[in-house]
PDB file of C-alpha atoms and ligand atoms in Angstrom:
ATOM      1  CA  UNK A   1      -2.206 -13.979   3.266  1.00 58.00           C
ATOM      2  CA  UNK A   2       0.180 -16.013   5.449  1.00 64.00           C
ATOM      3  CA  UNK A   3       2.146 -14.077   8.056  1.00 82.00           C
ATOM      4  CA  UNK A   4       5.826 -13.374   7.293  1.00 89.00           C
ATOM      5  CA  UNK A   5       7.640 -16.101   9.259  1.00 90.00           C
ATOM      6  CA  UNK A   6      11.330 -15.511   8.513  1.00 95.00           C
ATOM      7  CA  UNK A   7      12.807 -13.201  11.124  1.00 95.00           C
ATOM      8  CA  UNK A   8      15.379 -10.668   9.891  1.00 97.00           C
ATOM      9  CA  UNK A   9      16.725  -8.771  12.905  1.00 97.00           C
ATOM     10  CA  UNK A  10      18.619  -5.562  12.126  1.00 98.00           C
ATOM     11  CA  UNK A  11      21.139  -4.058  14.579  1.00 98.00           C
ATOM     12  CA  UNK A  12      21.677  -0.319  15.062  1.00 98.00           C
ATOM     13  CA  UNK A  13      25.073  -0.626  13.345  1.00 98.00           C
ATOM     14  CA  UNK A  14      23.554  -2.368  10.370  1.00 98.00           C
ATOM     15  CA  UNK A  15      20.700   0.103  10.149  1.00 98.00           C
ATOM     16  CA  UNK A  16      23.089   3.056  10.249  1.00 98.00           C
ATOM     17  CA  UNK A  17      25.263   1.476   7.557  1.00 98.00           C
ATOM     18  CA  UNK A  18      22.267   0.697   5.309  1.00 98.00           C
ATOM     19  CA  UNK A  19      20.807   4.194   5.794  1.00 98.00           C
ATOM     20  CA  UNK A  20      24.180   5.727   4.873  1.00 98.00           C
ATOM     21  CA  UNK A  21      24.329   3.530   1.789  1.00 98.00           C
ATOM     22  CA  UNK A  22      20.902   4.893   0.857  1.00 98.00           C
ATOM     23  CA  UNK A  23      22.185   8.450   1.377  1.00 98.00           C
ATOM     24  CA  UNK A  24      25.058   7.743  -1.046  1.00 98.00           C
ATOM     25  CA  UNK A  25      22.545   6.519  -3.628  1.00 98.00           C
ATOM     26  CA  UNK A  26      20.318   9.570  -3.110  1.00 98.00           C
ATOM     27  CA  UNK A  27      23.162  12.083  -3.300  1.00 98.00           C
ATOM     28  CA  UNK A  28      23.056  12.189  -7.106  1.00 97.00           C
ATOM     29  CA  UNK A  29      19.246  12.595  -7.103  1.00 97.00           C
ATOM     30  CA  UNK A  30      19.290  15.837  -5.120  1.00 93.00           C
ATOM     31  CA  UNK A  31      19.771  18.417  -3.840  1.00 98.00           C
ATOM     32  CA  UNK A  32      16.502  18.084  -1.966  1.00 98.00           C
ATOM     33  CA  UNK A  33      14.585  21.079  -0.627  1.00 98.00           C
ATOM     34  CA  UNK A  34      12.953  18.991   2.102  1.00 98.00           C
ATOM     35  CA  UNK A  35      12.606  15.501   3.520  1.00 98.00           C
ATOM     36  CA  UNK A  36       9.238  14.041   4.493  1.00 98.00           C
ATOM     37  CA  UNK A  37       9.610  11.198   7.006  1.00 98.00           C
ATOM     38  CA  UNK A  38       6.809   8.659   7.276  1.00 98.00           C
ATOM     39  CA  UNK A  39       6.364   8.182  11.008  1.00 96.00           C
ATOM     40  CA  UNK A  40       7.304   6.471  12.930  1.00 96.00           C
ATOM     41  CA  UNK A  41       9.696   4.072  11.173  1.00 97.00           C
ATOM     42  CA  UNK A  42      10.898   6.656   8.666  1.00 98.00           C
ATOM     43  CA  UNK A  43      12.071   9.085  11.364  1.00 98.00           C
ATOM     44  CA  UNK A  44      15.325   7.249  12.078  1.00 98.00           C
ATOM     45  CA  UNK A  45      16.591   6.882   8.477  1.00 98.00           C
ATOM     46  CA  UNK A  46      15.341  10.421   7.747  1.00 98.00           C
ATOM     47  CA  UNK A  47      17.608  11.820  10.495  1.00 98.00           C
ATOM     48  CA  UNK A  48      20.618   9.897   9.177  1.00 98.00           C
ATOM     49  CA  UNK A  49      19.963  10.849   5.544  1.00 98.00           C
ATOM     50  CA  UNK A  50      19.253  14.507   6.405  1.00 98.00           C
ATOM     51  CA  UNK A  51      22.631  14.673   8.127  1.00 98.00           C
ATOM     52  CA  UNK A  52      24.453  13.109   5.164  1.00 98.00           C
ATOM     53  CA  UNK A  53      22.714  15.195   2.488  1.00 98.00           C
ATOM     54  CA  UNK A  54      22.675  18.411   4.540  1.00 98.00           C
ATOM     55  CA  UNK A  55      18.892  18.806   4.420  1.00 98.00           C
ATOM     56  CA  UNK A  56      17.482  20.916   7.252  1.00 98.00           C
ATOM     57  CA  UNK A  57      13.797  21.117   6.397  1.00 98.00           C
ATOM     58  CA  UNK A  58      12.198  17.961   7.777  1.00 98.00           C
ATOM     59  CA  UNK A  59       8.472  17.258   7.724  1.00 98.00           C
ATOM     60  CA  UNK A  60       6.579  14.213   8.911  1.00 98.00           C
ATOM     61  CA  UNK A  61       3.462  12.437   7.755  1.00 98.00           C
ATOM     62  CA  UNK A  62       1.803   9.996  10.081  1.00 96.00           C
ATOM     63  CA  UNK A  63       0.307   6.952   8.435  1.00 86.00           C
ATOM     64  CA  UNK A  64      -0.757   4.007  10.527  1.00 81.00           C
ATOM     65  CA  UNK A  65      -1.454   0.671   8.907  1.00 74.00           C
ATOM     66  CA  UNK A  66      -0.240  -2.193  11.097  1.00 68.00           C
ATOM     67  CA  UNK A  67      -1.342  -3.570  14.425  1.00 66.00           C
ATOM     68  CA  UNK A  68       1.610  -5.838  15.195  1.00 62.00           C
ATOM     69  CA  UNK A  69       1.968  -7.972  12.024  1.00 62.00           C
ATOM     70  CA  UNK A  70      -1.537  -7.681  10.560  1.00 65.00           C
ATOM     71  CA  UNK A  71      -2.355  -4.828   8.234  1.00 65.00           C
ATOM     72  CA  UNK A  72      -5.585  -2.963   8.698  1.00 69.00           C
ATOM     73  CA  UNK A  73      -7.115   0.116   7.098  1.00 77.00           C
ATOM     74  CA  UNK A  74      -4.688   2.972   6.434  1.00 82.00           C
ATOM     75  CA  UNK A  75      -5.356   5.995   8.604  1.00 87.00           C
ATOM     76  CA  UNK A  76      -3.649   9.364   8.053  1.00 91.00           C
ATOM     77  CA  UNK A  77      -3.065  10.792  11.544  1.00 95.00           C
ATOM     78  CA  UNK A  78      -0.990  13.827  10.459  1.00 97.00           C
ATOM     79  CA  UNK A  79      -0.942  15.295   6.971  1.00 97.00           C
ATOM     80  CA  UNK A  80       1.850  17.186   5.201  1.00 98.00           C
ATOM     81  CA  UNK A  81       2.390  20.931   5.681  1.00 97.00           C
ATOM     82  CA  UNK A  82       1.033  23.016   2.776  1.00 98.00           C
ATOM     83  CA  UNK A  83       4.482  24.631   2.176  1.00 98.00           C
ATOM     84  CA  UNK A  84       5.930  21.217   1.341  1.00 98.00           C
ATOM     85  CA  UNK A  85       2.969  20.312  -0.876  1.00 98.00           C
ATOM     86  CA  UNK A  86       3.426  23.635  -2.710  1.00 98.00           C
ATOM     87  CA  UNK A  87       7.175  23.050  -3.098  1.00 98.00           C
ATOM     88  CA  UNK A  88       6.501  19.638  -4.665  1.00 98.00           C
ATOM     89  CA  UNK A  89       3.884  21.112  -7.010  1.00 97.00           C
ATOM     90  CA  UNK A  90       6.296  23.908  -7.997  1.00 98.00           C
ATOM     91  CA  UNK A  91       8.963  21.423  -9.066  1.00 97.00           C
ATOM     92  CA  UNK A  92      11.280  21.606  -6.057  1.00 98.00           C
ATOM     93  CA  UNK A  93      12.785  18.240  -5.137  1.00 98.00           C
ATOM     94  CA  UNK A  94      11.196  16.621  -2.104  1.00 98.00           C
ATOM     95  CA  UNK A  95      12.463  13.332  -0.660  1.00 98.00           C
ATOM     96  CA  UNK A  96      10.111  10.906   1.104  1.00 98.00           C
ATOM     97  CA  UNK A  97      11.806   8.455   3.494  1.00 98.00           C
ATOM     98  CA  UNK A  98      10.484   5.325   5.149  1.00 98.00           C
ATOM     99  CA  UNK A  99      12.219   2.396   6.814  1.00 98.00           C
ATOM    100  CA  UNK A 100      10.687  -0.160   4.461  1.00 98.00           C
ATOM    101  CA  UNK A 101       8.085  -0.841   1.836  1.00 98.00           C
ATOM    102  CA  UNK A 102       6.149  -4.085   2.317  1.00 97.00           C
ATOM    103  CA  UNK A 103       2.817  -4.309   0.444  1.00 94.00           C
ATOM    104  CA  UNK A 104       3.255  -0.757  -0.861  1.00 95.00           C
ATOM    105  CA  UNK A 105      -0.050   0.416   0.680  1.00 92.00           C
ATOM    106  CA  UNK A 106       1.583   3.122   2.832  1.00 94.00           C
ATOM    107  CA  UNK A 107       3.777   4.278  -0.049  1.00 96.00           C
ATOM    108  CA  UNK A 108       0.775   4.554  -2.377  1.00 95.00           C
ATOM    109  CA  UNK A 109      -1.080   6.846   0.052  1.00 94.00           C
ATOM    110  CA  UNK A 110       1.926   9.140   0.605  1.00 97.00           C
ATOM    111  CA  UNK A 111       2.860   9.177  -3.101  1.00 97.00           C
ATOM    112  CA  UNK A 112      -0.611  10.473  -3.882  1.00 96.00           C
ATOM    113  CA  UNK A 113       0.060  13.378  -1.515  1.00 97.00           C
ATOM    114  CA  UNK A 114       3.406  14.276  -3.166  1.00 98.00           C
ATOM    115  CA  UNK A 115       3.209  13.058  -6.763  1.00 98.00           C
ATOM    116  CA  UNK A 116       6.586  14.460  -7.874  1.00 98.00           C
ATOM    117  CA  UNK A 117       8.685  13.473  -4.856  1.00 98.00           C
ATOM    118  CA  UNK A 118      11.479  10.904  -4.813  1.00 98.00           C
ATOM    119  CA  UNK A 119      10.451   7.974  -2.590  1.00 98.00           C
ATOM    120  CA  UNK A 120      13.210   6.051  -0.810  1.00 98.00           C
ATOM    121  CA  UNK A 121      13.234   3.230   1.719  1.00 99.00           C
ATOM    122  CA  UNK A 122      16.075   1.325   3.343  1.00 99.00           C
ATOM    123  CA  UNK A 123      14.465  -2.092   2.825  1.00 98.00           C
ATOM    124  CA  UNK A 124      11.945  -3.389   0.304  1.00 98.00           C
ATOM    125  CA  UNK A 125       9.821  -6.472  -0.168  1.00 98.00           C
ATOM    126  CA  UNK A 126       8.879  -7.605  -3.708  1.00 98.00           C
ATOM    127  CA  UNK A 127       5.198  -6.663  -3.483  1.00 98.00           C
ATOM    128  CA  UNK A 128       5.936  -3.003  -2.793  1.00 98.00           C
ATOM    129  CA  UNK A 129       9.291  -2.601  -4.536  1.00 98.00           C
ATOM    130  CA  UNK A 130       7.884  -0.858  -7.604  1.00 98.00           C
ATOM    131  CA  UNK A 131       6.280   1.806  -5.401  1.00 97.00           C
ATOM    132  CA  UNK A 132       9.690   3.227  -4.409  1.00 98.00           C
ATOM    133  CA  UNK A 133      12.346   4.968  -6.504  1.00 98.00           C
ATOM    134  CA  UNK A 134      15.338   3.910  -4.373  1.00 98.00           C
ATOM    135  CA  UNK A 135      16.066   1.275  -1.746  1.00 98.00           C
ATOM    136  CA  UNK A 136      19.119  -0.599  -0.482  1.00 98.00           C
ATOM    137  CA  UNK A 137      18.257  -4.194   0.481  1.00 98.00           C
ATOM    138  CA  UNK A 138      15.476  -6.443  -0.753  1.00 98.00           C
ATOM    139  CA  UNK A 139      14.127  -9.232   1.464  1.00 98.00           C
ATOM    140  CA  UNK A 140      11.573 -11.896   0.556  1.00 98.00           C
ATOM    141  CA  UNK A 141       7.860 -11.278   1.115  1.00 98.00           C
ATOM    142  CA  UNK A 142       7.732 -13.933   3.851  1.00 97.00           C
ATOM    143  CA  UNK A 143      10.436 -12.117   5.871  1.00 98.00           C
ATOM    144  CA  UNK A 144       9.593  -9.956   8.878  1.00 98.00           C
ATOM    145  CA  UNK A 145      12.184  -7.241   9.521  1.00 98.00           C
ATOM    146  CA  UNK A 146      12.797  -6.515  13.204  1.00 98.00           C
ATOM    147  CA  UNK A 147      14.151  -2.981  13.611  1.00 98.00           C
ATOM    148  CA  UNK A 148      16.622  -2.164  16.392  1.00 98.00           C
ATOM    149  CA  UNK A 149      14.176   0.162  18.174  1.00 98.00           C
ATOM    150  CA  UNK A 150      11.793  -2.801  18.557  1.00 97.00           C
ATOM    151  CA  UNK A 151      14.442  -5.169  19.907  1.00 97.00           C
ATOM    152  CA  UNK A 152      16.281  -5.824  23.152  1.00 95.00           C
ATOM    153  CA  UNK A 153      19.280  -7.995  24.043  1.00 92.00           C
ATOM    154  CA  UNK A 154      18.111 -11.372  25.175  1.00 91.00           C
ATOM    155  CA  UNK A 155      19.451 -14.897  25.701  1.00 91.00           C
ATOM    156  CA  UNK A 156      19.824 -17.019  22.524  1.00 88.00           C
ATOM    157  CA  UNK A 157      19.700 -20.793  22.954  1.00 89.00           C
ATOM    158  CA  UNK A 158      22.547 -22.787  21.327  1.00 92.00           C
ATOM    159  CA  UNK A 159      21.745 -23.950  17.787  1.00 90.00           C
ATOM    160  CA  UNK A 160      22.298 -27.603  18.815  1.00 94.00           C
ATOM    161  CA  UNK A 161      19.825 -27.246  21.681  1.00 90.00           C
ATOM    162  CA  UNK A 162      20.282 -27.508  25.427  1.00 83.00           C
ATOM    163  CA  UNK A 163      21.582 -24.645  27.505  1.00 75.00           C
ATOM    164  CA  UNK A 164      24.960 -23.003  27.715  1.00 73.00           C
TER     165      UNK A 164
HETATM  166  O1  PRP B 201       4.208  -1.227   2.529  1.00 55.52           O
HETATM  167  P1  PRP B 201       3.258  -1.397   3.685  1.00 55.52           P
HETATM  168  O2  PRP B 201       2.606  -2.762   3.667  1.00 55.52           O
HETATM  169  O3  PRP B 201       2.266  -0.307   3.807  1.00 55.52           O
HETATM  170  O4  PRP B 201       4.122  -1.441   5.035  1.00 55.52           O
HETATM  171  C1  PRP B 201       5.192  -0.558   5.308  1.00 55.52           C
HETATM  172  C2  PRP B 201       4.887   0.383   6.422  1.00 55.52           C
HETATM  173  O5  PRP B 201       4.515  -0.339   7.615  1.00 55.52           O
HETATM  174  C3  PRP B 201       5.327   0.059   8.713  1.00 55.52           C
HETATM  175  O6  PRP B 201       4.786   1.169   9.406  1.00 55.52           O
HETATM  176  P2  PRP B 201       3.589   1.042  10.467  1.00 55.52           P
HETATM  177  O7  PRP B 201       2.314   1.425   9.776  1.00 55.52           O
HETATM  178  O8  PRP B 201       3.624  -0.303  11.115  1.00 55.52           O
HETATM  179  O9  PRP B 201       3.879   2.167  11.539  1.00 55.52           O
HETATM  180  P3  PRP B 201       5.230   2.556  12.303  1.00 55.52           P
HETATM  181  O10 PRP B 201       6.168   3.116  11.261  1.00 55.52           O
HETATM  182  O11 PRP B 201       4.807   3.585  13.278  1.00 55.52           O
HETATM  183  O12 PRP B 201       5.788   1.319  12.932  1.00 55.52           O
HETATM  184  C4  PRP B 201       6.615   0.511   8.051  1.00 55.52           C
HETATM  185  O13 PRP B 201       7.330   1.423   8.883  1.00 55.52           O
HETATM  186  C5  PRP B 201       6.129   1.177   6.796  1.00 55.52           C
HETATM  187  O14 PRP B 201       5.774   2.526   7.029  1.00 55.52           O
HETATM  188  O1  HPA B 202       8.719  -6.563   7.960  1.00 55.52           O
HETATM  189  C1  HPA B 202       8.290  -5.613   8.654  1.00 55.52           C
HETATM  190  N1  HPA B 202       8.913  -5.238   9.820  1.00 55.52           N
HETATM  191  C2  HPA B 202       8.476  -4.232  10.599  1.00 55.52           C
HETATM  192  N2  HPA B 202       7.413  -3.493  10.298  1.00 55.52           N
HETATM  193  C3  HPA B 202       6.761  -3.789   9.156  1.00 55.52           C
HETATM  194  N3  HPA B 202       5.664  -3.209   8.638  1.00 55.52           N
HETATM  195  C4  HPA B 202       5.377  -3.863   7.507  1.00 55.52           C
HETATM  196  N4  HPA B 202       6.251  -4.855   7.287  1.00 55.52           N
HETATM  197  C5  HPA B 202       7.150  -4.844   8.314  1.00 55.52           C
HETATM  198 MG1   MG B 203       5.951   3.051   9.149  1.00 55.52          MG
END
């Protein structure tokens, strides 16, 4: 598959706003007994959404699939606490949060762990969109989203070329 070549940089302000918009959407789906954040990208929206929805039980699951922009085998580095798995099996509402769904490979692995949970991401690409129950913004498959924690301020050359 060709690498995503359209950069889509997201600022902290924008990310906060989009995560809040997701919290508004999720409000009517709850109340949730717990949030499971998919580390590491899901930790930031999970904190914002937990604050908005007043959820205080936060768990993480560590799934690693990318080395820079190329996807490799999915490795589960930290699994989900048995209390949360039991809550999901008993019909309590559990919310899974990630920053984005791309191919859907990560979502598929975590969904299998919590089959009844509501799965939400801030951003979604078409290939993985059907793996999530809620998201805010869709971008094309050939877009690469740059999150604010991966960015730094740097000089931008003028559009017309030359220097300023
Ligand atoms: O839908 P997929 O194709 O599986 O891709 C989406 C996943 O990839 C990224 O995580 P990554 O594995 O890079 O780890 P990170 O969150 O620690 O950056 C992103 O945060 C999602 O979790
Ligand atoms: O577009 C993306 N941006 C950042 N991380 C990602 N992991 C999968 N797709 C992406
Ligand atoms: Mg991730």
